[in-house]
mmCIF file of N, CA and C in Angstrom:
data_model
loop_
_atom_site.group_PDB
_atom_site.id
_atom_site.type_symbol
_atom_site.label_atom_id
_atom_site.label_comp_id
_atom_site.label_asym_id
_atom_site.label_seq_id
_atom_site.Cartn_x
_atom_site.Cartn_y
_atom_site.Cartn_z
ATOM 1 N N MET A 11 149.754 101.975 149.955
ATOM 2 C CA MET A 11 150.174 102.729 151.114
ATOM 3 C C MET A 11 149.609 102.056 152.367
ATOM 4 N N ASN A 12 150.447 101.913 153.417
ATOM 5 C CA ASN A 12 149.978 101.385 154.689
ATOM 6 C C ASN A 12 149.100 102.415 155.377
ATOM 7 N N VAL A 13 148.079 101.965 156.084
ATOM 8 C CA VAL A 13 147.158 102.873 156.749
ATOM 9 C C VAL A 13 147.825 103.589 157.931
ATOM 10 N N VAL A 14 148.793 102.957 158.571
ATOM 11 C CA VAL A 14 149.521 103.596 159.668
ATOM 12 C C VAL A 14 150.805 104.186 159.118
ATOM 13 N N ALA A 15 150.971 105.498 159.300
ATOM 14 C CA ALA A 15 152.158 106.178 158.792
ATOM 15 C C ALA A 15 153.244 106.298 159.856
ATOM 16 N N TRP A 16 152.854 106.386 161.114
ATOM 17 C CA TRP A 16 153.813 106.626 162.198
ATOM 18 C C TRP A 16 153.127 106.324 163.512
ATOM 19 N N PHE A 17 153.893 106.003 164.556
ATOM 20 C CA PHE A 17 153.320 105.889 165.894
ATOM 21 C C PHE A 17 154.251 106.523 166.905
ATOM 22 N N ASP A 18 153.668 107.063 167.963
ATOM 23 C CA ASP A 18 154.395 107.556 169.127
ATOM 24 C C ASP A 18 153.936 106.736 170.318
ATOM 25 N N ILE A 19 154.876 106.273 171.136
ATOM 26 C CA ILE A 19 154.562 105.658 172.414
ATOM 27 C C ILE A 19 154.999 106.683 173.452
ATOM 28 N N PHE A 20 154.050 107.276 174.143
ATOM 29 C CA PHE A 20 154.365 108.352 175.076
ATOM 30 C C PHE A 20 154.927 107.794 176.377
ATOM 31 N N VAL A 21 155.937 108.482 176.901
ATOM 32 C CA VAL A 21 156.659 108.026 178.087
ATOM 33 C C VAL A 21 156.871 109.182 179.062
ATOM 34 N N ASP A 22 157.084 108.839 180.327
ATOM 35 C CA ASP A 22 157.467 109.829 181.332
ATOM 36 C C ASP A 22 158.977 109.875 181.502
ATOM 37 N N ASP A 23 159.623 108.704 181.480
ATOM 38 C CA ASP A 23 161.064 108.601 181.681
ATOM 39 C C ASP A 23 161.663 107.993 180.414
ATOM 40 N N LEU A 24 162.207 108.834 179.548
ATOM 41 C CA LEU A 24 162.692 108.388 178.245
ATOM 42 C C LEU A 24 163.817 107.372 178.379
ATOM 43 N N GLY A 25 164.769 107.622 179.271
ATOM 44 C CA GLY A 25 165.885 106.685 179.449
ATOM 45 C C GLY A 25 165.422 105.313 179.897
ATOM 46 N N ARG A 26 164.511 105.286 180.848
ATOM 47 C CA ARG A 26 163.978 104.009 181.350
ATOM 48 C C ARG A 26 163.226 103.278 180.243
ATOM 49 N N ALA A 27 162.419 104.001 179.471
ATOM 50 C CA ALA A 27 161.647 103.384 178.395
ATOM 51 C C ALA A 27 162.558 102.859 177.281
ATOM 52 N N VAL A 28 163.595 103.613 176.953
ATOM 53 C CA VAL A 28 164.556 103.163 175.931
ATOM 54 C C VAL A 28 165.219 101.868 176.382
ATOM 55 N N ALA A 29 165.679 101.826 177.631
ATOM 56 C CA ALA A 29 166.322 100.612 178.157
ATOM 57 C C ALA A 29 165.364 99.423 178.093
ATOM 58 N N PHE A 30 164.093 99.645 178.437
ATOM 59 C CA PHE A 30 163.095 98.579 178.403
ATOM 60 C C PHE A 30 162.936 98.025 176.991
ATOM 61 N N TYR A 31 162.648 98.872 176.015
ATOM 62 C CA TYR A 31 162.388 98.400 174.655
ATOM 63 C C TYR A 31 163.645 97.834 173.991
ATOM 64 N N GLU A 32 164.808 98.402 174.256
ATOM 65 C CA GLU A 32 166.033 97.823 173.700
ATOM 66 C C GLU A 32 166.271 96.426 174.261
ATOM 67 N N THR A 33 165.982 96.228 175.541
ATOM 68 C CA THR A 33 166.156 94.908 176.162
ATOM 69 C C THR A 33 165.147 93.911 175.614
ATOM 70 N N VAL A 34 163.876 94.276 175.588
ATOM 71 C CA VAL A 34 162.826 93.348 175.160
ATOM 72 C C VAL A 34 162.939 93.013 173.674
ATOM 73 N N LEU A 35 163.114 94.035 172.838
ATOM 74 C CA LEU A 35 163.124 93.810 171.388
ATOM 75 C C LEU A 35 164.498 93.431 170.844
ATOM 76 N N GLY A 36 165.551 93.633 171.632
ATOM 77 C CA GLY A 36 166.896 93.303 171.163
ATOM 78 C C GLY A 36 167.354 94.180 170.018
ATOM 79 N N ARG A 37 166.890 95.440 170.001
ATOM 80 C CA ARG A 37 167.241 96.396 168.938
ATOM 81 C C ARG A 37 167.555 97.743 169.554
ATOM 82 N N LYS A 38 168.469 98.460 168.955
ATOM 83 C CA LYS A 38 168.849 99.793 169.418
ATOM 84 C C LYS A 38 167.864 100.836 168.893
ATOM 85 N N LEU A 39 167.551 101.810 169.735
ATOM 86 C CA LEU A 39 166.760 102.963 169.314
ATOM 87 C C LEU A 39 167.720 104.112 169.050
ATOM 88 N N GLU A 40 167.347 104.993 168.150
ATOM 89 C CA GLU A 40 168.207 106.102 167.749
ATOM 90 C C GLU A 40 167.515 107.435 168.022
ATOM 91 N N PRO A 41 168.270 108.434 168.493
ATOM 92 C CA PRO A 41 167.653 109.746 168.705
ATOM 93 C C PRO A 41 167.228 110.373 167.376
ATOM 94 N N ILE A 42 166.073 111.020 167.395
ATOM 95 C CA ILE A 42 165.638 111.788 166.230
ATOM 96 C C ILE A 42 165.169 113.150 166.727
ATOM 97 N N GLU A 43 165.234 114.099 165.858
ATOM 98 C CA GLU A 43 164.836 115.454 166.216
ATOM 99 C C GLU A 43 163.351 115.654 165.960
ATOM 100 N N ASP A 44 162.665 116.214 166.942
ATOM 101 C CA ASP A 44 161.265 116.570 166.782
ATOM 102 C C ASP A 44 161.216 117.870 165.979
ATOM 103 N N PRO A 45 160.562 117.877 164.826
ATOM 104 C CA PRO A 45 160.520 119.082 163.999
ATOM 105 C C PRO A 45 159.916 120.297 164.721
ATOM 106 N N THR A 46 159.083 120.041 165.751
ATOM 107 C CA THR A 46 158.475 121.154 166.481
ATOM 108 C C THR A 46 159.370 121.642 167.610
ATOM 109 N N GLY A 47 160.369 120.829 167.985
ATOM 110 C CA GLY A 47 161.251 121.196 169.081
ATOM 111 C C GLY A 47 160.602 121.058 170.446
ATOM 112 N N GLN A 48 159.444 120.409 170.533
ATOM 113 C CA GLN A 48 158.701 120.321 171.785
ATOM 114 C C GLN A 48 158.798 118.967 172.479
ATOM 115 N N SER A 49 159.445 117.998 171.851
ATOM 116 C CA SER A 49 159.492 116.645 172.401
ATOM 117 C C SER A 49 160.898 116.078 172.305
ATOM 118 N N GLN A 50 161.190 115.119 173.183
ATOM 119 C CA GLN A 50 162.403 114.308 173.079
ATOM 120 C C GLN A 50 161.959 112.982 172.485
ATOM 121 N N MET A 51 162.697 112.478 171.492
ATOM 122 C CA MET A 51 162.250 111.276 170.800
ATOM 123 C C MET A 51 163.408 110.314 170.549
ATOM 124 N N MET A 52 163.093 109.018 170.672
ATOM 125 C CA MET A 52 164.023 107.941 170.314
ATOM 126 C C MET A 52 163.281 107.019 169.358
ATOM 127 N N SER A 53 163.836 106.840 168.162
ATOM 128 C CA SER A 53 163.154 106.144 167.077
ATOM 129 C C SER A 53 163.497 104.654 167.030
ATOM 130 N N PHE A 54 162.468 103.861 166.716
ATOM 131 C CA PHE A 54 162.679 102.458 166.383
ATOM 132 C C PHE A 54 163.207 102.425 164.953
ATOM 133 N N ALA A 55 164.223 101.615 164.696
ATOM 134 C CA ALA A 55 164.774 101.503 163.345
ATOM 135 C C ALA A 55 163.695 101.007 162.397
ATOM 136 N N ALA A 56 163.654 101.558 161.195
ATOM 137 C CA ALA A 56 162.632 101.163 160.231
ATOM 138 C C ALA A 56 163.139 101.292 158.814
ATOM 139 N N ASP A 57 162.637 100.428 157.958
ATOM 140 C CA ASP A 57 162.871 100.495 156.521
ATOM 141 C C ASP A 57 161.533 100.870 155.905
ATOM 142 N N MET A 58 161.414 102.090 155.470
ATOM 143 C CA MET A 58 160.129 102.599 154.987
ATOM 144 C C MET A 58 159.677 101.942 153.678
ATOM 145 N N SER A 59 160.535 101.109 153.066
ATOM 146 C CA SER A 59 160.157 100.467 151.810
ATOM 147 C C SER A 59 159.527 99.088 152.024
ATOM 148 N N VAL A 60 159.402 98.640 153.290
ATOM 149 C CA VAL A 60 158.822 97.326 153.545
ATOM 150 C C VAL A 60 157.572 97.449 154.406
ATOM 151 N N TYR A 61 156.865 96.337 154.560
ATOM 152 C CA TYR A 61 155.621 96.280 155.331
ATOM 153 C C TYR A 61 155.828 96.783 156.755
ATOM 154 N N GLY A 62 154.871 97.503 157.282
ATOM 155 C CA GLY A 62 154.916 97.969 158.663
ATOM 156 C C GLY A 62 155.040 99.472 158.746
ATOM 157 N N ALA A 63 155.052 99.976 159.973
ATOM 158 C CA ALA A 63 155.112 101.413 160.199
ATOM 159 C C ALA A 63 156.279 101.744 161.112
ATOM 160 N N ALA A 64 156.769 102.962 161.005
ATOM 161 C CA ALA A 64 157.854 103.442 161.855
ATOM 162 C C ALA A 64 157.265 104.228 163.021
ATOM 163 N N GLY A 65 158.070 104.411 164.074
ATOM 164 C CA GLY A 65 157.595 105.182 165.211
ATOM 165 C C GLY A 65 158.682 105.438 166.221
ATOM 166 N N ALA A 66 158.299 106.068 167.346
ATOM 167 C CA ALA A 66 159.276 106.483 168.338
ATOM 168 C C ALA A 66 158.695 106.469 169.737
ATOM 169 N N LEU A 67 159.591 106.382 170.730
ATOM 170 C CA LEU A 67 159.244 106.693 172.108
ATOM 171 C C LEU A 67 159.313 108.202 172.201
ATOM 172 N N THR A 68 158.305 108.833 172.795
ATOM 173 C CA THR A 68 158.227 110.292 172.791
ATOM 174 C C THR A 68 157.886 110.824 174.180
ATOM 175 N N LYS A 69 158.705 111.774 174.659
ATOM 176 C CA LYS A 69 158.448 112.474 175.909
ATOM 177 C C LYS A 69 158.042 113.896 175.560
ATOM 178 N N THR A 70 156.821 114.284 175.979
ATOM 179 C CA THR A 70 156.285 115.596 175.646
ATOM 180 C C THR A 70 155.315 116.052 176.727
ATOM 181 N N ASP A 71 155.101 117.330 176.818
ATOM 182 C CA ASP A 71 154.120 117.873 177.749
ATOM 183 C C ASP A 71 152.697 117.745 177.222
ATOM 184 N N HIS A 72 152.545 117.338 175.960
ATOM 185 C CA HIS A 72 151.241 117.323 175.301
ATOM 186 C C HIS A 72 150.490 116.005 175.409
ATOM 187 N N ALA A 73 151.148 114.953 175.924
ATOM 188 C CA ALA A 73 150.503 113.652 176.048
ATOM 189 C C ALA A 73 151.232 112.847 177.114
ATOM 190 N N SER A 74 150.560 111.810 177.624
ATOM 191 C CA SER A 74 151.186 110.982 178.647
ATOM 192 C C SER A 74 150.885 109.511 178.390
ATOM 193 N N PRO A 75 151.668 108.609 178.992
ATOM 194 C CA PRO A 75 151.466 107.186 178.786
ATOM 195 C C PRO A 75 150.245 106.683 179.519
ATOM 196 N N GLY A 76 149.791 105.482 179.152
ATOM 197 C CA GLY A 76 148.694 104.862 179.877
ATOM 198 C C GLY A 76 148.100 103.673 179.152
ATOM 199 N N VAL A 77 147.368 102.871 179.912
ATOM 200 C CA VAL A 77 146.721 101.675 179.375
ATOM 201 C C VAL A 77 145.309 102.014 178.911
ATOM 202 N N GLY A 78 144.846 101.331 177.869
ATOM 203 C CA GLY A 78 143.461 101.462 177.471
ATOM 204 C C GLY A 78 143.254 102.127 176.127
ATOM 205 N N GLY A 79 144.304 102.615 175.528
ATOM 206 C CA GLY A 79 144.175 103.266 174.225
ATOM 207 C C GLY A 79 144.622 102.332 173.124
ATOM 208 N N THR A 80 145.280 102.868 172.153
ATOM 209 C CA THR A 80 145.787 102.119 171.017
ATOM 210 C C THR A 80 146.907 101.180 171.455
ATOM 211 N N ILE A 81 146.958 100.005 170.863
ATOM 212 C CA ILE A 81 148.039 99.060 171.148
ATOM 213 C C ILE A 81 148.892 98.908 169.900
ATOM 214 N N VAL A 82 150.198 99.080 170.056
ATOM 215 C CA VAL A 82 151.165 98.854 168.991
ATOM 216 C C VAL A 82 151.643 97.411 169.112
ATOM 217 N N TYR A 83 151.663 96.684 167.990
ATOM 218 C CA TYR A 83 152.161 95.309 167.960
ATOM 219 C C TYR A 83 153.507 95.295 167.254
ATOM 220 N N PHE A 84 154.527 94.787 167.939
ATOM 221 C CA PHE A 84 155.864 94.681 167.366
ATOM 222 C C PHE A 84 156.022 93.311 166.723
ATOM 223 N N SER A 85 156.586 93.283 165.516
ATOM 224 C CA SER A 85 156.833 92.034 164.797
ATOM 225 C C SER A 85 157.960 91.261 165.465
ATOM 226 N N SER A 86 157.839 89.941 165.422
ATOM 227 C CA SER A 86 158.789 89.058 166.066
ATOM 228 C C SER A 86 158.856 87.755 165.286
ATOM 229 N N LEU A 87 159.953 87.040 165.415
ATOM 230 C CA LEU A 87 160.011 85.701 164.825
ATOM 231 C C LEU A 87 159.274 84.713 165.709
ATOM 232 N N ASP A 88 159.336 84.903 167.043
ATOM 233 C CA ASP A 88 158.632 84.075 168.017
ATOM 234 C C ASP A 88 158.378 84.936 169.253
ATOM 235 N N THR A 89 157.138 85.289 169.510
ATOM 236 C CA THR A 89 156.824 86.206 170.612
ATOM 237 C C THR A 89 157.334 85.707 171.963
ATOM 238 N N ALA A 90 157.507 84.405 172.114
ATOM 239 C CA ALA A 90 157.988 83.851 173.384
ATOM 240 C C ALA A 90 159.374 84.392 173.736
ATOM 241 N N VAL A 91 160.191 84.687 172.724
ATOM 242 C CA VAL A 91 161.552 85.189 172.973
ATOM 243 C C VAL A 91 161.493 86.573 173.614
ATOM 244 N N GLU A 92 160.807 87.506 172.988
ATOM 245 C CA GLU A 92 160.706 88.853 173.543
ATOM 246 C C GLU A 92 159.895 88.858 174.837
ATOM 247 N N GLU A 93 158.833 88.056 174.880
ATOM 248 C CA GLU A 93 158.013 87.973 176.093
ATOM 249 C C GLU A 93 158.861 87.565 177.297
ATOM 250 N N SER A 94 159.828 86.674 177.079
ATOM 251 C CA SER A 94 160.678 86.198 178.180
ATOM 252 C C SER A 94 161.568 87.302 178.745
ATOM 253 N N ARG A 95 161.736 88.402 178.032
ATOM 254 C CA ARG A 95 162.591 89.511 178.479
ATOM 255 C C ARG A 95 161.815 90.616 179.198
ATOM 256 N N VAL A 96 160.488 90.586 179.133
ATOM 257 C CA VAL A 96 159.663 91.690 179.625
ATOM 258 C C VAL A 96 159.829 91.929 181.127
ATOM 259 N N ALA A 97 159.633 90.923 181.943
ATOM 260 C CA ALA A 97 159.717 91.098 183.403
ATOM 261 C C ALA A 97 161.118 91.541 183.817
ATOM 262 N N GLU A 98 162.131 90.921 183.242
ATOM 263 C CA GLU A 98 163.523 91.272 183.551
ATOM 264 C C GLU A 98 163.818 92.739 183.241
ATOM 265 N N ALA A 99 163.139 93.272 182.222
ATOM 266 C CA ALA A 99 163.354 94.667 181.820
ATOM 267 C C ALA A 99 162.461 95.638 182.605
ATOM 268 N N GLY A 100 161.632 95.119 183.521
ATOM 269 C CA GLY A 100 160.807 95.982 184.356
ATOM 270 C C GLY A 100 159.353 96.076 183.950
ATOM 271 N N GLY A 101 158.933 95.298 182.954
ATOM 272 C CA GLY A 101 157.551 95.329 182.494
ATOM 273 C C GLY A 101 156.737 94.176 183.053
ATOM 274 N N ILE A 102 155.517 94.024 182.545
ATOM 275 C CA ILE A 102 154.594 92.984 182.994
ATOM 276 C C ILE A 102 154.014 92.279 181.770
ATOM 277 N N VAL A 103 153.989 90.942 181.800
ATOM 278 C CA VAL A 103 153.296 90.176 180.770
ATOM 279 C C VAL A 103 151.828 90.120 181.195
ATOM 280 N N ILE A 104 150.969 90.751 180.424
ATOM 281 C CA ILE A 104 149.542 90.812 180.733
ATOM 282 C C ILE A 104 148.834 89.542 180.282
ATOM 283 N N ARG A 105 149.123 89.110 179.071
ATOM 284 C CA ARG A 105 148.546 87.872 178.530
ATOM 285 C C ARG A 105 149.647 87.143 177.766
ATOM 286 N N PRO A 106 150.118 86.016 178.313
ATOM 287 C CA PRO A 106 151.192 85.279 177.644
ATOM 288 C C PRO A 106 150.789 84.832 176.241
ATOM 289 N N LYS A 107 151.778 84.455 175.476
ATOM 290 C CA LYS A 107 151.612 84.044 174.084
ATOM 291 C C LYS A 107 150.359 83.201 173.879
ATOM 292 N N PHE A 108 149.530 83.630 172.902
ATOM 293 C CA PHE A 108 148.314 82.900 172.571
ATOM 294 C C PHE A 108 148.084 82.949 171.066
ATOM 295 N N SER A 109 147.361 81.977 170.562
ATOM 296 C CA SER A 109 147.103 81.855 169.130
ATOM 297 C C SER A 109 146.028 82.840 168.683
ATOM 298 N N ILE A 110 146.249 83.397 167.500
ATOM 299 C CA ILE A 110 145.213 84.188 166.837
ATOM 300 C C ILE A 110 144.896 83.536 165.484
ATOM 301 N N GLY A 111 144.906 82.197 165.515
ATOM 302 C CA GLY A 111 144.551 81.410 164.333
ATOM 303 C C GLY A 111 145.549 81.559 163.200
ATOM 304 N N GLU A 112 145.030 81.739 162.004
ATOM 305 C CA GLU A 112 145.893 81.807 160.822
ATOM 306 C C GLU A 112 146.828 83.017 160.824
ATOM 307 N N PHE A 113 146.610 83.972 161.729
ATOM 308 C CA PHE A 113 147.432 85.175 161.782
ATOM 309 C C PHE A 113 148.597 85.049 162.754
ATOM 310 N N GLY A 114 148.758 83.871 163.369
ATOM 311 C CA GLY A 114 149.931 83.627 164.186
ATOM 312 C C GLY A 114 149.677 83.664 165.679
ATOM 313 N N TRP A 115 150.576 84.357 166.375
ATOM 314 C CA TRP A 115 150.605 84.367 167.834
ATOM 315 C C TRP A 115 150.791 85.784 168.347
ATOM 316 N N VAL A 116 150.253 86.051 169.528
ATOM 317 C CA VAL A 116 150.359 87.376 170.149
ATOM 318 C C VAL A 116 150.672 87.216 171.631
ATOM 319 N N SER A 117 151.460 88.140 172.164
ATOM 320 C CA SER A 117 151.647 88.322 173.605
ATOM 321 C C SER A 117 151.251 89.763 173.899
ATOM 322 N N LEU A 118 150.551 89.998 175.014
ATOM 323 C CA LEU A 118 150.204 91.349 175.434
ATOM 324 C C LEU A 118 150.995 91.687 176.694
ATOM 325 N N CYS A 119 151.642 92.841 176.687
ATOM 326 C CA CYS A 119 152.542 93.232 177.764
ATOM 327 C C CYS A 119 152.336 94.693 178.141
ATOM 328 N N GLN A 120 152.909 95.074 179.286
ATOM 329 C CA GLN A 120 152.893 96.469 179.724
ATOM 330 C C GLN A 120 154.327 96.907 179.935
ATOM 331 N N ASP A 121 154.682 98.095 179.433
ATOM 332 C CA ASP A 121 156.046 98.596 179.567
ATOM 333 C C ASP A 121 156.253 99.311 180.905
ATOM 334 N N THR A 122 157.431 99.845 181.119
ATOM 335 C CA THR A 122 157.776 100.520 182.376
ATOM 336 C C THR A 122 157.022 101.817 182.572
ATOM 337 N N GLU A 123 156.376 102.336 181.523
ATOM 338 C CA GLU A 123 155.660 103.603 181.597
ATOM 339 C C GLU A 123 154.160 103.426 181.764
ATOM 340 N N GLY A 124 153.692 102.175 181.762
ATOM 341 C CA GLY A 124 152.263 101.912 181.902
ATOM 342 C C GLY A 124 151.539 101.704 180.585
ATOM 343 N N ASN A 125 152.261 101.706 179.463
ATOM 344 C CA ASN A 125 151.651 101.487 178.146
ATOM 345 C C ASN A 125 151.516 99.992 177.874
ATOM 346 N N MET A 126 150.374 99.578 177.337
ATOM 347 C CA MET A 126 150.229 98.211 176.874
ATOM 348 C C MET A 126 150.730 98.150 175.437
ATOM 349 N N PHE A 127 151.400 97.028 175.101
ATOM 350 C CA PHE A 127 151.862 96.797 173.736
ATOM 351 C C PHE A 127 151.758 95.322 173.453
ATOM 352 N N GLY A 128 151.815 94.968 172.175
ATOM 353 C CA GLY A 128 151.737 93.572 171.786
ATOM 354 C C GLY A 128 152.972 93.118 171.036
ATOM 355 N N LEU A 129 153.172 91.829 171.029
ATOM 356 C CA LEU A 129 154.202 91.166 170.216
ATOM 357 C C LEU A 129 153.454 90.218 169.296
ATOM 358 N N ASN A 130 153.847 90.132 168.028
ATOM 359 C CA ASN A 130 153.146 89.312 167.053
ATOM 360 C C ASN A 130 154.137 88.514 166.222
ATOM 361 N N SER A 131 153.880 87.206 166.100
ATOM 362 C CA SER A 131 154.734 86.340 165.266
ATOM 363 C C SER A 131 153.870 85.304 164.564
ATOM 364 N N LEU A 132 154.462 84.654 163.565
ATOM 365 C CA LEU A 132 153.749 83.626 162.839
ATOM 366 C C LEU A 132 153.981 82.242 163.434
ATOM 367 N N LYS A 133 154.927 82.125 164.406
ATOM 368 C CA LYS A 133 155.131 80.817 165.053
ATOM 369 C C LYS A 133 155.178 80.956 166.559
#
C-alpha cells in the first residue's frame, strides 16, 4: 500500500486553478462530488492500480491555499516540458529543473493560487 492515499490542493478560484494545471500538465481534470457536500472538487485522472496517489483541486471554506506546507510532486517524462508552460499559465518557476541524483530531476513551481508544487522526472 502507498503511504499517500489522496491529496487536496486547496484553491480560491477553482476555474483559474483548473486552467493552470490543465495547461501545465497537459491533462484534463474531471469534476468529482465531495461526499460531505461542502467542497467543489476537480480530480486529477488516476489509475489506482499503479504507483502514485490520486487527488484533486479543492475549493472549501475549511482550508486555503498557500506556500510553506506540503509539496505535491507531479510525475513527468521531462520536467522541462511542463516547467516551460508554468509562466504562460500564470504561475511562477521557483527553482528551475535540477538534479536529485539517482532519483532524477525536479522543478519547483508556484500555481495561480499561491501553492508550491513540484515536477519530477527521470530525465
